[in-house]
Every structure is written in structure tokens, then in C-alpha cells.
Coordinates of C-alpha atoms (C1' of nucleotides) in Angstrom, one line a residue:
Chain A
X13 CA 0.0 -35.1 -13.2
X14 CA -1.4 -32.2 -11.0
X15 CA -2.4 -31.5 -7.6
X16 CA -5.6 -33.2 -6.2
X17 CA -8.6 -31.1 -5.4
X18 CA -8.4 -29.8 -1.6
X19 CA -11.3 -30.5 0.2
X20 CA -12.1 -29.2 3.9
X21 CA -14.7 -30.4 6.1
X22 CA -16.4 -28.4 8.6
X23 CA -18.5 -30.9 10.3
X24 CA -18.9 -31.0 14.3
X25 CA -20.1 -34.9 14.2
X26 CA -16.9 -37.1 14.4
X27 CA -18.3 -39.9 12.6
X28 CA -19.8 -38.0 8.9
X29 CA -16.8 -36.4 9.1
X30 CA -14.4 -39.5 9.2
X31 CA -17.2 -41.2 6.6
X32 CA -17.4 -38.5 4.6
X33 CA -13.2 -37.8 4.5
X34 CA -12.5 -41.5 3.4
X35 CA -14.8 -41.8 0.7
X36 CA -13.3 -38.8 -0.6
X37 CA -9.9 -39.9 0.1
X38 CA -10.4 -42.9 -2.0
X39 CA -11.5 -40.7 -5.0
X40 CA -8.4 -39.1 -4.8
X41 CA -9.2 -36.1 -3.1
X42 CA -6.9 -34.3 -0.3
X43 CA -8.8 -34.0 2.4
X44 CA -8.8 -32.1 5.6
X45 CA -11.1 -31.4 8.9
X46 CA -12.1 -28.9 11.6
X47 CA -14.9 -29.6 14.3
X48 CA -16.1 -25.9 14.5
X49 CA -15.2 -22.5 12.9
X50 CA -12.2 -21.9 15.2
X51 CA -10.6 -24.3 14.1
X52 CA -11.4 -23.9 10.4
X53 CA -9.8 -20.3 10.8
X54 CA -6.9 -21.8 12.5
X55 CA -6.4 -24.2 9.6
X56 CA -6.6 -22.3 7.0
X57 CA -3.6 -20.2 8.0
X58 CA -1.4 -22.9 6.5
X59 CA -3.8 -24.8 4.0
X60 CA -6.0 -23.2 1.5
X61 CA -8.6 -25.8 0.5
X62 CA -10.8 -25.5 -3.1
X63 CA -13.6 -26.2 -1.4
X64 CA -15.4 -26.4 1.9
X65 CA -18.0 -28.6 3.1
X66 CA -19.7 -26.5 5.5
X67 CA -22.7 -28.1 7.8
X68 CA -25.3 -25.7 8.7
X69 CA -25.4 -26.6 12.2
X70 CA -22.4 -25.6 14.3
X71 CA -20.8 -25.3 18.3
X72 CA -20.1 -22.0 18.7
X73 CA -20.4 -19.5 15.3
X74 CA -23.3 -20.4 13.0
X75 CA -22.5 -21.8 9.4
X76 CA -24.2 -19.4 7.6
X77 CA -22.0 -16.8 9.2
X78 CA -18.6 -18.6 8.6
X79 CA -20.0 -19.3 4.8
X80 CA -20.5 -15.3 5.1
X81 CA -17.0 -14.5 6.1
X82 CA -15.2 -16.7 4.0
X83 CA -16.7 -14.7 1.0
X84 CA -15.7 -11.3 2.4
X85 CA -12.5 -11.9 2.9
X86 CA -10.1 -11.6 0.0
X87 CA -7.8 -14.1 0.7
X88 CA -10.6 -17.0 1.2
X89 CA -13.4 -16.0 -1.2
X90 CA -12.2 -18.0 -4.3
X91 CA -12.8 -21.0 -2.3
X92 CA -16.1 -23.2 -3.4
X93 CA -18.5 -23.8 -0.2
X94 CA -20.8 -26.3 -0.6
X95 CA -23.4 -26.1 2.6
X96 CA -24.9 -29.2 4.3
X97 CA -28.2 -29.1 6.2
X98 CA -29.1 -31.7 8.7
X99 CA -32.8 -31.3 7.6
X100 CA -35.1 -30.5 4.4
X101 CA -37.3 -27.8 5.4
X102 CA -33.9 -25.8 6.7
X103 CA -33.1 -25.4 3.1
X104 CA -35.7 -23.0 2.6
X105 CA -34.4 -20.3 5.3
X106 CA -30.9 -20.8 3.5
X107 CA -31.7 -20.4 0.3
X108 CA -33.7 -17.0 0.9
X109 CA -30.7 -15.7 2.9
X110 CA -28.2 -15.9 0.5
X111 CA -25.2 -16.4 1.4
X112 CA -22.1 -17.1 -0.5
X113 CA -22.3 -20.9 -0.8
X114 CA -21.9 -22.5 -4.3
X115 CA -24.3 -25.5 -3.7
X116 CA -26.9 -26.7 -0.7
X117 CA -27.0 -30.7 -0.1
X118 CA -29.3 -31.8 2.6
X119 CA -28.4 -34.8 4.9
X120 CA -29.0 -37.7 4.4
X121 CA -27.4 -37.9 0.8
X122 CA -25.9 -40.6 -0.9
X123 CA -21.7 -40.6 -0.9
X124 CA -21.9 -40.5 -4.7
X125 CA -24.2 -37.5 -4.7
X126 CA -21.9 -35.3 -2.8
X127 CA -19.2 -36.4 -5.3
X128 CA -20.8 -35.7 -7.8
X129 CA -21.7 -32.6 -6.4
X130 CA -18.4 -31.5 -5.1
X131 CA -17.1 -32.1 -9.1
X132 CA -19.6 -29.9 -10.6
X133 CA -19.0 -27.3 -7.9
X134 CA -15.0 -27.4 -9.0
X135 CA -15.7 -27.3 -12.3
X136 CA -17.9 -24.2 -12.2
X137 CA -15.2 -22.4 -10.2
X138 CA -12.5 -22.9 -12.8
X139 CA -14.5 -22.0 -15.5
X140 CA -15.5 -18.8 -14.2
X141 CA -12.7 -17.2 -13.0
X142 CA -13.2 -15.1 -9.5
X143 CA -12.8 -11.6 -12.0
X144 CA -15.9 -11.8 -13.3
X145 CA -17.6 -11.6 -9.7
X146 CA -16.8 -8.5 -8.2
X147 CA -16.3 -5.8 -10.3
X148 CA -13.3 -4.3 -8.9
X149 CA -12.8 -0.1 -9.1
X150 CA -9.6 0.4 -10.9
X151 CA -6.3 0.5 -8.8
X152 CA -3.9 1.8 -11.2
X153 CA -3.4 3.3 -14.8
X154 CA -0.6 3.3 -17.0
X155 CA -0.5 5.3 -20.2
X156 CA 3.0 6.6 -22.2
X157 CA 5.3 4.8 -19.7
X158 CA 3.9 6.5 -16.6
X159 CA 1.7 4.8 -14.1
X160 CA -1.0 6.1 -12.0
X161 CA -1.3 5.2 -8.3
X162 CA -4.7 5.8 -7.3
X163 CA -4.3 5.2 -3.7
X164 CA -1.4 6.0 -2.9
X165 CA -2.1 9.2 -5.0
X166 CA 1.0 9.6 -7.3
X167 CA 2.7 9.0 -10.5
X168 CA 5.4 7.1 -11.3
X169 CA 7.9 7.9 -14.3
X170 CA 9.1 5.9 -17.0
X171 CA 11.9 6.2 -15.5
X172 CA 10.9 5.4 -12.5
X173 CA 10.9 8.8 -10.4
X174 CA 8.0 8.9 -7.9
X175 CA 5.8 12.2 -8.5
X176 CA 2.8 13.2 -5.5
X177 CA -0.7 14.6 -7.1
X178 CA -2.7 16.4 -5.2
X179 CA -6.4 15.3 -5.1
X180 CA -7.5 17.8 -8.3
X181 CA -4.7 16.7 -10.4
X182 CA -5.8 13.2 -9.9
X183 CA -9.0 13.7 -10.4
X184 CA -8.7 15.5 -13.3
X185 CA -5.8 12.8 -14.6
X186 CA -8.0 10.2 -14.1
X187 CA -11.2 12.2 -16.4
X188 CA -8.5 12.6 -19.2
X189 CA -7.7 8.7 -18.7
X190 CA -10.9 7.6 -18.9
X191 CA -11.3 9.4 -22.3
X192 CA -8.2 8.9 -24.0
X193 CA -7.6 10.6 -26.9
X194 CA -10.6 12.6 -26.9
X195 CA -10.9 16.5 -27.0
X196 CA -12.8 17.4 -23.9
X197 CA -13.9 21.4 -23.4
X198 CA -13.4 23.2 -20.4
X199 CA -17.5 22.9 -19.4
X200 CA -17.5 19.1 -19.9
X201 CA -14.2 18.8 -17.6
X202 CA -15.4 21.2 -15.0
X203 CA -18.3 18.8 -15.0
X204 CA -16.5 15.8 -14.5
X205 CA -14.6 16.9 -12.3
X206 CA -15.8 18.5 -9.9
X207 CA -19.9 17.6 -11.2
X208 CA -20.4 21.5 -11.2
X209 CA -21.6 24.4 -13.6
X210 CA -18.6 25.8 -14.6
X211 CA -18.4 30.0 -14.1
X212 CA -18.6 32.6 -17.1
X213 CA -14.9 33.1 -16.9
X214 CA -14.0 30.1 -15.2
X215 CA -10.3 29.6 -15.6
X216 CA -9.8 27.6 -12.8
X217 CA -9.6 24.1 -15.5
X218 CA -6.5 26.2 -17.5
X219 CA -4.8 26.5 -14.3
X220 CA -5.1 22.8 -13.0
X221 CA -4.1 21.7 -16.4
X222 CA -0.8 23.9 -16.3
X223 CA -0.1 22.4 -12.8
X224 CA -0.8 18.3 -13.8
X225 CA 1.6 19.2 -16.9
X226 CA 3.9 20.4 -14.7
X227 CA 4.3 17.5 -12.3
X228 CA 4.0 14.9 -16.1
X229 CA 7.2 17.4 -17.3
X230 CA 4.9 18.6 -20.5
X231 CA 6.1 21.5 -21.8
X232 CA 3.1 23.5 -23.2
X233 CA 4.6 24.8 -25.9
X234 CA 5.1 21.3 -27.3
X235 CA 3.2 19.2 -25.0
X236 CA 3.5 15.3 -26.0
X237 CA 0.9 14.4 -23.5
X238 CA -1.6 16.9 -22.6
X239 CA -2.4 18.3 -25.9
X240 CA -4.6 21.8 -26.1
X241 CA -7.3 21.4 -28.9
X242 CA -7.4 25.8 -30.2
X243 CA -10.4 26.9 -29.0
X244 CA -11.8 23.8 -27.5
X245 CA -10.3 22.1 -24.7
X246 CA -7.6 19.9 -23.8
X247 CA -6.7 16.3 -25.0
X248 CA -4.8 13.3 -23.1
X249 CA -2.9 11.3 -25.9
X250 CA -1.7 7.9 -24.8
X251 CA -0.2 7.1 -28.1
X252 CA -2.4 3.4 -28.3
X253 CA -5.8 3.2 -29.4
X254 CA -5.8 6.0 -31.9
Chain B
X17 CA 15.1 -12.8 -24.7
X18 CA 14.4 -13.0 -21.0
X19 CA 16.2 -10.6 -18.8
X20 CA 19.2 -12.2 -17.0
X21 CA 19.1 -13.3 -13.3
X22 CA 19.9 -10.9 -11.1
X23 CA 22.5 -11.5 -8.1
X24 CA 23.4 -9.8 -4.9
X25 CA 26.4 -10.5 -3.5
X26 CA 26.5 -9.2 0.7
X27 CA 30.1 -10.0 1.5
X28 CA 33.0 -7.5 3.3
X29 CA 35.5 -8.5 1.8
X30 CA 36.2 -6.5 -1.1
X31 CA 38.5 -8.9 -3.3
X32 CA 36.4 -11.5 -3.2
X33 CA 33.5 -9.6 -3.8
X34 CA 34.9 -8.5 -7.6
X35 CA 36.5 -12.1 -8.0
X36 CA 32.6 -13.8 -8.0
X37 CA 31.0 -10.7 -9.6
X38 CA 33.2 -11.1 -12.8
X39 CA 32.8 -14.5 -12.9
X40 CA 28.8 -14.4 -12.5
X41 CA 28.9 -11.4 -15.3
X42 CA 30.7 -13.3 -17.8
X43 CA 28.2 -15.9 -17.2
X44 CA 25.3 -13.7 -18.2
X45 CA 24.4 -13.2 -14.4
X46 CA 23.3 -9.3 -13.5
X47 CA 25.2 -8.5 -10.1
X48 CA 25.4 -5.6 -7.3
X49 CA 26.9 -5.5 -4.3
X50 CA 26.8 -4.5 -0.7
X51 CA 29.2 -4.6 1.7
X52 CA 27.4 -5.2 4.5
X53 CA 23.5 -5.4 6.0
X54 CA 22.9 -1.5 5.6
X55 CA 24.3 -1.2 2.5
X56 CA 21.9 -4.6 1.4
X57 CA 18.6 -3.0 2.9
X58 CA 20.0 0.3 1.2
X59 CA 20.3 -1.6 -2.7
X60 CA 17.3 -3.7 -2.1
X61 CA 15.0 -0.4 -1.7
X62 CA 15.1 -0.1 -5.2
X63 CA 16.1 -3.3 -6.7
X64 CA 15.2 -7.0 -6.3
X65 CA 17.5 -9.8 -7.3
X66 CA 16.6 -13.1 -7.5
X67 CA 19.2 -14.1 -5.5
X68 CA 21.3 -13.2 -2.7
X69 CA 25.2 -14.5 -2.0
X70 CA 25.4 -13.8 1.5
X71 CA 28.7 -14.3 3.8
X72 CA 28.2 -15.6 7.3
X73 CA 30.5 -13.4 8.6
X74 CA 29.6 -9.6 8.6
X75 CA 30.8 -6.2 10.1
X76 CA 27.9 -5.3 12.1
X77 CA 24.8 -7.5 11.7
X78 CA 25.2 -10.9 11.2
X79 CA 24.6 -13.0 7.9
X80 CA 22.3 -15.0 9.8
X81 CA 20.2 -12.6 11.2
X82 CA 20.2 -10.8 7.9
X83 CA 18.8 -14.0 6.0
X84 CA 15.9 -14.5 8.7
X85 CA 14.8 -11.0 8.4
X86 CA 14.8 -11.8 5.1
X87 CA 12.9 -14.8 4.6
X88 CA 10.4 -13.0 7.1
X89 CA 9.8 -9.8 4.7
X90 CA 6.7 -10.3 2.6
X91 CA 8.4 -8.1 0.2
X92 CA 11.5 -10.3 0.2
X93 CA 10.6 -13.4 1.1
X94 CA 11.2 -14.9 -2.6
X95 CA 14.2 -14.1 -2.9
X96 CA 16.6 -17.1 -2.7
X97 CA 20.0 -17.3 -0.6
X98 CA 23.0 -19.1 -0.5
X99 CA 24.6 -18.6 2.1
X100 CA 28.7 -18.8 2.3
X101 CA 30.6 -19.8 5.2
X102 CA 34.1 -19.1 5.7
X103 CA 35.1 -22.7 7.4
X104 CA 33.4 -26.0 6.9
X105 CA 33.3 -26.5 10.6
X106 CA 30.4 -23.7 10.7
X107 CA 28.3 -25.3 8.5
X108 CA 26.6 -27.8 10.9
X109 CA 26.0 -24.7 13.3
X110 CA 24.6 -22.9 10.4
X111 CA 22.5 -26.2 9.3
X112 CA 21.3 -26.9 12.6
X113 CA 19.5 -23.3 13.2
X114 CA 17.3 -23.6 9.9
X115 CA 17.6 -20.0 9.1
X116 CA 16.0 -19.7 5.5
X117 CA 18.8 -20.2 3.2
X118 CA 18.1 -22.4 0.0
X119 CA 22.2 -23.5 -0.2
X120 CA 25.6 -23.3 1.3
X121 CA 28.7 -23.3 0.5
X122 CA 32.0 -23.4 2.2
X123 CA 34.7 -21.2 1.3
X124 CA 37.1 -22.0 -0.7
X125 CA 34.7 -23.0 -3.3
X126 CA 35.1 -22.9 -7.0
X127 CA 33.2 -20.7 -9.4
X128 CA 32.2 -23.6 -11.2
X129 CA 30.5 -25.2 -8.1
X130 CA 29.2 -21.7 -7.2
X131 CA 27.9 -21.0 -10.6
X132 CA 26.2 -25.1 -10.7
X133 CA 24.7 -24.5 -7.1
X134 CA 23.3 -20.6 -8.3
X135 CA 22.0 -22.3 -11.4
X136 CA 20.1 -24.9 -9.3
X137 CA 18.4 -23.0 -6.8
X138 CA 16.9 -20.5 -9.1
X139 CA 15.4 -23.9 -11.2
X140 CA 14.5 -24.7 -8.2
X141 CA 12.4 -21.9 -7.2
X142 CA 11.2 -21.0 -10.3
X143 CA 9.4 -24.1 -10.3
X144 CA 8.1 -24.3 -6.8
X145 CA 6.8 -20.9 -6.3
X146 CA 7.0 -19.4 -2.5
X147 CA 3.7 -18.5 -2.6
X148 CA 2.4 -22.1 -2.7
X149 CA 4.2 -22.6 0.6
X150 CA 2.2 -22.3 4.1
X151 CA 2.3 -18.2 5.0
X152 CA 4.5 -18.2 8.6
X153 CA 2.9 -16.6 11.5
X154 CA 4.5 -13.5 11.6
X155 CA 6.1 -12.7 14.8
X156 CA 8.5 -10.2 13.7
X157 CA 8.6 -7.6 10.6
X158 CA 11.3 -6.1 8.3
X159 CA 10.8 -2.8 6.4
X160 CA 13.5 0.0 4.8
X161 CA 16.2 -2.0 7.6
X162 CA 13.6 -1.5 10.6
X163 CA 12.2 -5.1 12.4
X164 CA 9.7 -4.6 14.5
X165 CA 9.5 -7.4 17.0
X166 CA 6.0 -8.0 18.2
X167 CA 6.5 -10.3 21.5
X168 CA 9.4 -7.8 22.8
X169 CA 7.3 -4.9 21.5
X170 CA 10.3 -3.1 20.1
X171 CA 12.0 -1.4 17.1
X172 CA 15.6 -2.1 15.8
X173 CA 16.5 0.7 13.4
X174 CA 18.7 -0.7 10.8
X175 CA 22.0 0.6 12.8
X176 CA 21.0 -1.4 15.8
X177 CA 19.2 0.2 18.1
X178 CA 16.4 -0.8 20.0
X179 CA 13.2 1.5 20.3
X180 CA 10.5 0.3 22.6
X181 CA 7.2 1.4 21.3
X182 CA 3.8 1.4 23.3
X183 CA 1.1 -0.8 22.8
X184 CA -0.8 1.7 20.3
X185 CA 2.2 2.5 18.5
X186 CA 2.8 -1.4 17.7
X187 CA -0.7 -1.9 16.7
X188 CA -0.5 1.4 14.3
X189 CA 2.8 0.1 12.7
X190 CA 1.2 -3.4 12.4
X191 CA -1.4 -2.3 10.7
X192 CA 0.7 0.3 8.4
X193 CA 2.9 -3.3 7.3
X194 CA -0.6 -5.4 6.8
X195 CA -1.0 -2.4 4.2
X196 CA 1.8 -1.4 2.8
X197 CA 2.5 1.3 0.4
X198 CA -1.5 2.1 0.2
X199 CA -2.9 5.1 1.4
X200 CA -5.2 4.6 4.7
X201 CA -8.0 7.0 5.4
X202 CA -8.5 8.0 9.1
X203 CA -11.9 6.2 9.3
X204 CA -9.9 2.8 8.5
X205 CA -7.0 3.2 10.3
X206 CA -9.4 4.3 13.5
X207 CA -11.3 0.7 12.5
X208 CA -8.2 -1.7 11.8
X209 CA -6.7 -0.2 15.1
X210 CA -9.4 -0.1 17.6
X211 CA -12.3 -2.0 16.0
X212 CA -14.6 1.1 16.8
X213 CA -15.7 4.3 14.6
X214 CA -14.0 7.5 14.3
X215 CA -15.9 10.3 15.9
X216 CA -16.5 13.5 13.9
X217 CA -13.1 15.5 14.8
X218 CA -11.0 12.4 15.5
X219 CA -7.8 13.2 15.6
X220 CA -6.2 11.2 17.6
X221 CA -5.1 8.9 14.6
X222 CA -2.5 12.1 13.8
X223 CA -1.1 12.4 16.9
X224 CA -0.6 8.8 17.1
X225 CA 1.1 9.2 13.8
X226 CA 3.0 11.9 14.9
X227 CA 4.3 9.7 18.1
X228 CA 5.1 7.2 15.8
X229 CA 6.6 9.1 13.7
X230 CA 9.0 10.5 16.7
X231 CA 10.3 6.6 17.0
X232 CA 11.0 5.8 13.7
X233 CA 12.8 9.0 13.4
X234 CA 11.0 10.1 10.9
X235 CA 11.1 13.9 9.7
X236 CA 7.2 14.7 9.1
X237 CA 8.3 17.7 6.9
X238 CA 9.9 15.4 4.9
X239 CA 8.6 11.4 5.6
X240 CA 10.3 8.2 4.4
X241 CA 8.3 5.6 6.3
X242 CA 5.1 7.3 6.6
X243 CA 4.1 9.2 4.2
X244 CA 1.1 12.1 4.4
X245 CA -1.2 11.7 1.5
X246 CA -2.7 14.9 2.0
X247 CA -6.6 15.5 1.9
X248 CA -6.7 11.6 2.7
X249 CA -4.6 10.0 5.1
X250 CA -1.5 8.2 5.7
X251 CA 0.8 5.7 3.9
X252 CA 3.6 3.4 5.0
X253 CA 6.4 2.8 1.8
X254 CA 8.6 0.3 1.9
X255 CA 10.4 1.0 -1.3
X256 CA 10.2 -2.7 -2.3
X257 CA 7.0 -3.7 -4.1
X258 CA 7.0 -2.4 -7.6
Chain C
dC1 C1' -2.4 3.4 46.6
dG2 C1' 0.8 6.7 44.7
dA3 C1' 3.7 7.1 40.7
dT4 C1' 4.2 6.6 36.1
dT5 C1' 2.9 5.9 31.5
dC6 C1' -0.3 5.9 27.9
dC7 C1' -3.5 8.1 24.9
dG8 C1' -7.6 10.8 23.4
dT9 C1' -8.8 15.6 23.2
dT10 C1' -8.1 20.3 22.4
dA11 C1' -6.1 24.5 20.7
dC12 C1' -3.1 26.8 18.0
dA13 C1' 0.6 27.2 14.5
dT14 C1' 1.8 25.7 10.2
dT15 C1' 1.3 23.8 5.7
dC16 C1' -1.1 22.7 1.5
dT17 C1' -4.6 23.1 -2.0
dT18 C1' -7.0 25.5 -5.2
dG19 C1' -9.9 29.2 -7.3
dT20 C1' -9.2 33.9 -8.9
dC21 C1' -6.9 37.6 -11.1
dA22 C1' -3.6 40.0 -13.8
dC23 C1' -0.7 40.1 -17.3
dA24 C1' 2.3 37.9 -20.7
dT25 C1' 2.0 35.0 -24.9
dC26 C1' 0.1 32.9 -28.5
dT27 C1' -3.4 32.0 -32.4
dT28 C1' -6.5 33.4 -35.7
dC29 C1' -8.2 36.1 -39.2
dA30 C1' -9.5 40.3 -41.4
Chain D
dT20 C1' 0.4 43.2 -39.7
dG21 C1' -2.6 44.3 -36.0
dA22 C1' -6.6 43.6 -33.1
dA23 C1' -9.4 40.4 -30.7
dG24 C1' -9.8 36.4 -28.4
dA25 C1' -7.7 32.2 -26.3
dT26 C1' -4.2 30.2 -23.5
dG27 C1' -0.1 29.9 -20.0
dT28 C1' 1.2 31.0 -15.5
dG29 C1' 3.1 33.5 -11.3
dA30 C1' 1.1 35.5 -7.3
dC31 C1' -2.2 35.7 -3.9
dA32 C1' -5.4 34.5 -0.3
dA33 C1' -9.1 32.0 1.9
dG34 C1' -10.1 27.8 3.6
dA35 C1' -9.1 23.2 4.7
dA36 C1' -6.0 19.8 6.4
dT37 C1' -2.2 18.5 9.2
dG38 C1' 1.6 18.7 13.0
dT39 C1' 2.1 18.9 17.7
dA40 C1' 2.5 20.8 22.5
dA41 C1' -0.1 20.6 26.4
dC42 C1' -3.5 18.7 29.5
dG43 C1' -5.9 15.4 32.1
dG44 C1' -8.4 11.1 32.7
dA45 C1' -7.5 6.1 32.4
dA46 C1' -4.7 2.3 32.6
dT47 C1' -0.7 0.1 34.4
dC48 C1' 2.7 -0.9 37.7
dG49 C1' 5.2 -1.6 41.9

DNA sequence: CGATTCCGTTACATTCTTGTCACATCTTCA
DNA sequence: TGAAGATGTGACAAGAATGTAACGGAATCG
């Protein structure tokens, strides 16, 4: 059998948040509470709920702000917030604001409601996994046993040797990666690259590639990775997707 | 087939160290070994076992020591330990200060027992992942055999000696291990640092590196710790984190 | 308060990157 | 095969980025 959903309350009222935890408790939920955003912060350092039940109206910082937070910060945002709003008409302001909350529910609702609620929240969250939401820039590439370390700028062998790129060579790494396999002329890499015209005798592309072909160990004369297409350009093979 | 387990053994003395690595390696077991703490820190740069033998009794620092630097490391924190104990009368000590070991065993043990008890902790942690467990507050941190102790506000480099650092320094390196092995602009290292914007020719962020740089004894022409990723900023490697 | 330490700023030396050029090689094709 | 054109690459230099000593205001300490 697995795990039971873990559910936090954020709720400053003592009572709803003792009436609320033991109706969940009894439907076989693990629940937890903090009073105010403090000590919601504080908790989750050791505890990483599903989902919180966040009221609108808090002591100290707002709600709508924690709710904010929670789905900035990476290590909190795959957690389902379902917002509670002591009154009708404050659903309005909510909704038009935006925030990261999966579901509203105004007070007073029936037990069963929030359940309910609280299930189809869940169920949403695990069908959609978190990738889909933020579409994330590429970290790292790996292509013929090598990997390439955007940030931290360099290369890493297949066997494992660490190689530094300056910023051109990974720039111009990254424009071959991005069309593998694919014979790309000097104008359409000098335009990718740096989104310039490229000069009448612009050699300056020849040069780079000599460089990045150095620091991949290609020999030109028989290069396995960065292949020169006669009288075209220059080709990245990865050796998949032919 | 899956790739065998990998063992370190950290033990000084030299006979038994071949005695349990034959034993482990004709029992399909992958094994190193270091002599002592530096030598460990040294191996573990560029190879992670699964799990580490590790005597009680070392030249220089002490077994314990070395297991709660250990189990404080993000980067080794998985990694299970049994520790070894040369009298059964040090156990309780060793029980009593809750370092984080997964076993122990008192010498002399045999290599069946040794082999049943390896055997069992890795089941055992493959199947409750460290991850799922509550993240410590981290009061101390371990990189390439340097702690940095936040409270004290001081450096031990891996052959023991203490470096105090200033306030700024601390908060630099803290920062540097919240990120490690990415590259840091200026702009965000000026932000996680000081919570304020870096103004146009801000360069105070280098000559803060540079300081720091001075304490960790750390040749800028040639950088282990911090690295220089030129055009962009700075990086901290800690070797572990493939 | 005076002494000391810390740390941002500045200035200058040094290092690194990259486009350009010259010349060696290579490919193509008449 | 030889000439013309294309590519490979070492050398160079300008400009940009970094390292750091020195200075002085601010913070800390006794």
C-alpha cells in the first residue's frame, strides 16, 4: 500500500483548523498545521506536503503572497494549493490576480466538498506532471559520448576529462547542436551566432571552428565530429538521428 | 547486468585492508581504498561508492568525525557506512553519539558477517531512498576535504587547520555551496549575497573572490575551488556531482 | 573613543578572447 | 597536371575581462 496524501493547513483560526484536520484524518489523509506563514516556512523544512490549504486571510504575510512564493520557489512549486476565502465576493479579486493556486473554495463549505475538492486537485497534479509547466532552457547536451555544460561552460569527455569553452565556442557548439546533422554555411552560422551580416571575406567562422575542434580533439583532416561540407559549410554529426 | 556495488574501505592498517578487499572482490563487490581521511576526500573527488568501511581509529582525523562530515555533504550524504570498531567496549561510545553510520561492527568480525551486514544496508537503502528523509539544517559544510563551520565562522582545510573567515567571506562561500559546480554571474552573486543590485562597475564581488580565494589557498592562475568562468562569473567545483 | 578590522572603490597590471591576416594545404576541374 | 578557389591555422593585436594592491570610510571592539 502507499503513502497517504500530505495535506498542510494554513489556517490562523484554531478551531477550522482542528475541524478541518480530523475530518481529513479520518479519510486517511496525513495531515499537518501552521497558524501563519512563518511557521508554514518553518515546517516545511522537514515535511513536504502535496497540497496546502491556504486561507486567504492571514496575521502577518498575506495568503496570496505565500501562494505566490510557494510557486516560485523550486523546491515547493510541485505542491497543489488549494485557497480558502472567508467570504464570496473576495473570490473575485483572487481570481483576477492570479496566483499560483490550483483551486479557490469559499467558507462556509461543506467537509465533503473540500474532500472532494482536495481529491480532484491531487489527481490533476499527478496527471500532469510539473515538466509540462515551465518550459525549462536546456542545461546540458550530450552528443558522441561528450557532454555539454552550459553553465558551467565546458565539455566533458567520454572519458571523462573536463575541457573549458570559451563563450564563442559554446555558442557556436550549441548552433551546431541544435541542428544536428545538418550542413550549415558560413553566412547562416555567422548569423546564428553572433545574429550579424557576415563580412565579404569573413573568415572569422573557419577560425572558431578550427579552435572548438581543437578543444573536441577532431583532427581536420579526418574529423569524426565536425565534418566540413566542400564548398559549403560545416556539419556537426552526432552519429543518432541520421 | 547491473554494475556491481561499489565499496570504500578507509582503514590504516594495510593487511587488513587487502584481507576485506579480496574477500568483497570475489564476492562481485567493486572496492578502493584509502588509508586515511585525505586520502578518502582525495578518491571520493572522482568516484562514489555506495558504501564506505570506515575504521574508528585513524592517523589524523578521526573515523567519527569523518562519517559526520560525511552524512553532512549533500554530495555524500547517500552514501552508506559501516563503521568498524577495533574493541567491543567502544561500541556503546560510538552508539551513544549518533554519528550517521548505517552499521557497526566490532573487530574481529568474519567476512561472512561483514559481507551479510554490507549486503543488508545497501537493501536497505536502496529501498528507503535519503532523499525522502527530512533535509538537516545545515550548520556545517564539507567540500574537496574543506568544512566550513558556520557558528564558529571558520575553515578547516583538509590537513587540519583552522582559517577564520570574515563575515562576507562566509556568506560568499555559503552561497558558492547552495550552488555548486554552476557558474554564478556577478549580478546574482551581488543579489544572493547582499539582497541588493550590483551597480554598473561593481567589482567588489572580484575582490571578495580574490580574498576568499587567499583563505582557501587557492592559486587564481590556476583555481581548484573557485573556478573563473571567464566573460561570466565564478564557479565553486566540488568534484563530486556527476 | 581610539584602535582595529572589514569591505567597497579605484587604478593599474595582467590575462583572455576573438577577428583579421598571411601563408600553407587541400580540392576541384579544365 | 596545374591553376583557381576553398579551407586550416599560427601569429598578432585590440579590446574586454579579471586579479589585486592600495586607500579610506564604516563597522566593530575593547
Amino acid at each position: 500500500m502507499s503513502d497517504p496524501d500530505r495535506i498542510l493547513i494554513v489556517e490562523d483560526d484554531r478551531e477550522t483548523r482542528t475541524l478541518i484536520r480530523e475530518y481529513l484524518e479520518e479519510n486517511s489523509l496525513e495531515v499537518r498545521e501552521s497558524a501563519d506563514g512563518r511557521q508554514m516556512w518553518e515546517l516545511l523544512k522537514g515535511w513536504k506536503p502535496d497540497l496546502i490549504l491556504m486561507d486567504l486571510m492571514l496575521p502577518g504575510e498575506d495568503g496570496l503572497m505565500l501562494c505566490k512564493r510557494l510557486s516560485v520557489d523550486e523546491n515547493t512549486q510541485d505542491i497543489a494549493i488549494i485557497m480558502l476565502t472567508a467570504r464570496g465576493d473576495e473570490m473575485d479579486r483572487i481570481l483576477g490576480l492570479e496566483m499560483g493556486a490550483d483551486d479557490y473554495l469559499s467558507k462556509p463549505f461543506s467537509s465533503r466538498e473540500l474532500l472532494a475538492r482536495i481529491r480532484s486537485v491531487l489527481r490533476r497534479a499527478r496527471t500532469t506532471p510539473r515538466a509540462a509547466l515551465p518550459p525549462k532552457e536546456r542545461e546540458s547536451y550530450h552528443f558522441s559520448g561528450w557532454t555539454l555544460r552550459l553553465s558551467a561552460r565546458h565539455l566533458i569527455s567520454p572519458d571523462g576529462v573536463i575541457v573549458d569553452l570559451t563563450k564563442g565556442e559554446m555558442i557556436l557548439l550549441q548552433v551546431f547542436l541544435q541542428h544536428p546533422n545538418e550542413a550549415l554555411d558560413r553566412d547562416r552560422l555567422t548569423e546564428l551566432c553572433h545574429s550579424r551580416e557576415a563580412t565579404v571575406f569573413d573568415r572569422s567562422i573557419d577560425v572558431q571552428v578550427g579552435r572548438l575542434r581543437k578543444r573536441l580533439r577532431d583532427d581536420p583532416k579526418n574529423p569524426t565530429l565536425i565534418k566540413t561540407v566542400w564548398g559549403k559549410g560545416y556539419m556537426l554529426t552526432t552519429g543518432i538521428d541520421p
